Amino acid sequence: MSARTWWRGTANEAASAAAGVLLLLLAQAGAVPCPEGCTLQGTCNEELGRCDCPRDRTGPACETELSAEALEQRCQKLGFRSSAVCISDGDNWCLNGCSGRGDCRAGFCKCDPGTFGSDCSLSLGPDGKPRLLADRGYTPRARGPRVYVYELPPAMNTWRNAAALDRPTARLFLERLTATGALVADGDNADWWFIPVTMRRAADAKTLAGALAYIRQRHPWWNQTRGHRHFVIAVSDLGRAETDRKAALGRLTHNMTFVTYWGNVRNRTDSDWVASHRNATDIVLPVFISPGKLRRMGAYSGRNHPKYDAKAPREQRERNGPTLFFSGRICGDHSLPRTDVWPSCATDVASGYSGGVRQLVHFHHWERTGFYINPTGINKKQAPTLETFNELWTRYGNHLLTSKFCLAPLGGGHGQRQIQAALAGCVPVVISDGVLESFEPYLDWNEFGVRVAEADIPRLHEILAAISPEEYGRKVSRLRCAAQHLAFSTVTGSFMGESGRFDAFETLLEVLRAKAEHPGVAPEGLRRADARLDAFMECREEGAGEEEEKRLGNTPGFEAVGKGGPSPVVVHAPSPQRLCSVSTFDAGDLAVRTCSKVFDLSARPYGPSAGLMCEASTDLVACPRPWS
Ligand SMILES: *[C@@H]1O[C@H](CO)[C@@H](O)[C@H](O)[C@H]1NC(C)=O
Ligand SMILES: *[C@@H]1O[C@H](CO)[C@@H](O)[C@H](O)[C@H]1NC(C)=O
Ligand SMILES: *[C@@H]1O[C@H](CO)[C@@H](O)[C@H](O)[C@H]1NC(C)=O
Ligand SMILES: *[C@@H]1O[C@H](CO)[C@@H](O)[C@H](O)[C@H]1NC(C)=O
């Protein structure tokens, strides 16, 4: 029978013959077929034989449209205010734009047949194992960590309301994994396994429990590792503590790594803060501050930029502002604190707000010469028009730039004052007993900041006065490197002349790599055990000469080649600048590539896929990987 006559059979015959061949191939490859017709409305995860449906469909092959009532219910659970928004294409965006291999249907990727995954980046190879962006020539980077991402059912992952995520860190991280080449498609080759659930509210613990049950049943790696080297990014206020409330889940996740904003290791009696951070496993990540907020607070014209001294307004250049600056809420109950009575807040509701630190600093120092502690902060109610609201922000940013020290207390849980201070170039004064700051202990906050014990708050002024000008100068110069670790520059663009090499996502990857390579080493010993991590935390590439280190850390576009070790890293002459700059100091500088795209806040809150590092790329595979 010739091919021609073969095709002349009835359509049904042809279809069933083709299906038979396909089934045979799939069976040989060890894959599981999806229910027939799945790809008409959904995406077939060919590895698992799972048919993923858009938000508004159900049934084994997504053949049924949800009733209005059922849709409403589902959407509410997913965090949408109405089902119209929930299924509107305009209000939802898809991970990586579905990698150009499918249609984005209200946040869900309906992948072209043969491709699958939450962003359609997967397909099966001839050996039956999943490949990543095979048609684009994706290759994992040579240097670890190799991170595998579990493909969870959409209800646990992409169905969630991404637009409502005020803390989109986990989604951004997913995109950076692809862009940096840290992502691997085969869990057998991974150093780490990432569970891509949103962990924002206490209720999300349920999603995690569901995800763990799912992956333990279908994949071998959790049982093989006993949960070690599995991680989530949990951006909830109180980190692991919010999920630990269920004892069973707490036990199950014992060996897992929580990457969180919250490094609290103590139970407090004055608040509901319970120990959350586990030193052996967990990592504190800086808060992701949105580009809009960074701009409003003046970070795009911060002191860490090498051009600051030449280009900043004269009145800002000298630090003639307050010795210590803080502006913001003092009382958990929103009352204005009194100055004559302790406790100084109107009620003891939420008296543990900020661990009581803001209240104590205000009470002891509100009138001290040189200290500026403004208990009203930037309050929309106080600023009836947008203009005055912007003026308040400008004033706030100006204070960050001109003050010598900036108080960096906690808030309801983790704060972000410490990050704001560091990014603006103000030496952060951290007061939070028993709470690890971002990347501690890999980053030593006492080198560029000042850690003060809560018991020492009454003599805070003496502690700051005892810091010599030389020591202060050393802190300021170290702040430039630390700030790079605390910023998500590869996403938001460069704003201190940095290349993005040492940004927060890169730092997270570097810490994960070092932890995987030295499984028995306690966090405090990791920098000693791993020379590359040690150099990285000082914004140097291991093996680079001093001059090269300086350029590598400071200049966007210098490309490092080589892998450290005994042979020195070679630094090329400037290659085309990789990461564009959003700094006001770089505007109009023809030697610097400035970012062309403006964030479209309505369509996609955080700019192009995987951030501005990939701004000039057609897709994530083409995103520059200057460091790996
Ligand atoms: C992993 O272990 C659990 C019980 O501890 C078991 O139910 C599950 O089937 C195991 N998973 C795999 C893939 O073998
Ligand atoms: C955690 O890891 C240890 C071994 O390192 C293992 O004995 C224990 O069972 C693991 N815990 C869980 C909940 O899997
Ligand atoms: C905190 O309290 C919980 C329960 O009350 C207890 O299990 C835990 O060991 C305490 N942790 C620390 C670090 O004291
Ligand atoms: C965890 O690390 C912090 C900071 O280094 C330390 O104060 C604390 O005692 C450690 N906790 C445990 C349980 O080792």
PDB file of N, CA and C and ligand atoms in Angstrom, residues 265 277 279 436 441 524, ligand 4:
ATOM      1  N   VAL A 265      14.124  33.659  63.981  1.00  0.00           N
ATOM      2  CA  VAL A 265      14.503  32.388  64.603  1.00  0.00           C
ATOM      3  C   VAL A 265      14.053  32.282  66.062  1.00  0.00           C
ATOM      4  N   HIS A 277      12.254  30.665  60.691  1.00  0.00           N
ATOM      5  CA  HIS A 277      13.419  30.365  59.867  1.00  0.00           C
ATOM      6  C   HIS A 277      14.185  29.178  60.439  1.00  0.00           C
ATOM      7  N   ASN A 279      17.761  27.583  60.291  1.00  0.00           N
ATOM      8  CA  ASN A 279      19.099  27.950  59.825  1.00  0.00           C
ATOM      9  C   ASN A 279      19.653  26.967  58.809  1.00  0.00           C
ATOM     10  N   LEU A 436      17.092  37.115  61.052  1.00  0.00           N
ATOM     11  CA  LEU A 436      18.143  37.188  60.042  1.00  0.00           C
ATOM     12  C   LEU A 436      17.694  38.099  58.908  1.00  0.00           C
ATOM     13  N   PRO A 441      23.506  34.166  56.850  1.00  0.00           N
ATOM     14  CA  PRO A 441      24.790  34.756  57.252  1.00  0.00           C
ATOM     15  C   PRO A 441      25.792  34.910  56.102  1.00  0.00           C
ATOM     16  N   GLU A 524      26.899  29.194  58.380  1.00  0.00           N
ATOM     17  CA  GLU A 524      27.972  30.110  58.800  1.00  0.00           C
ATOM     18  C   GLU A 524      29.311  29.703  58.201  1.00  0.00           C
TER      19      GLU A 524
HETATM   20  C1  LIG B   4      20.306  30.441  63.840  1.00  0.00           C
HETATM   21  O1  LIG B   4      21.169  31.508  63.473  1.00  0.00           O
HETATM   22  C2  LIG B   4      21.046  32.643  64.312  1.00  0.00           C
HETATM   23  C3  LIG B   4      21.889  33.720  63.728  1.00  0.00           C
HETATM   24  O2  LIG B   4      23.163  33.269  63.410  1.00  0.00           O
HETATM   25  C4  LIG B   4      21.446  32.273  65.728  1.00  0.00           C
HETATM   26  O3  LIG B   4      21.302  33.391  66.553  1.00  0.00           O
HETATM   27  C5  LIG B   4      20.548  31.160  66.216  1.00  0.00           C
HETATM   28  O4  LIG B   4      20.955  30.739  67.481  1.00  0.00           O
HETATM   29  C6  LIG B   4      20.581  29.992  65.266  1.00  0.00           C
HETATM   30  N1  LIG B   4      19.557  29.049  65.672  1.00  0.00           N
HETATM   31  C7  LIG B   4      19.781  27.758  65.800  1.00  0.00           C
HETATM   32  C8  LIG B   4      18.623  26.929  66.236  1.00  0.00           C
HETATM   33  O5  LIG B   4      20.856  27.270  65.535  1.00  0.00           O
END
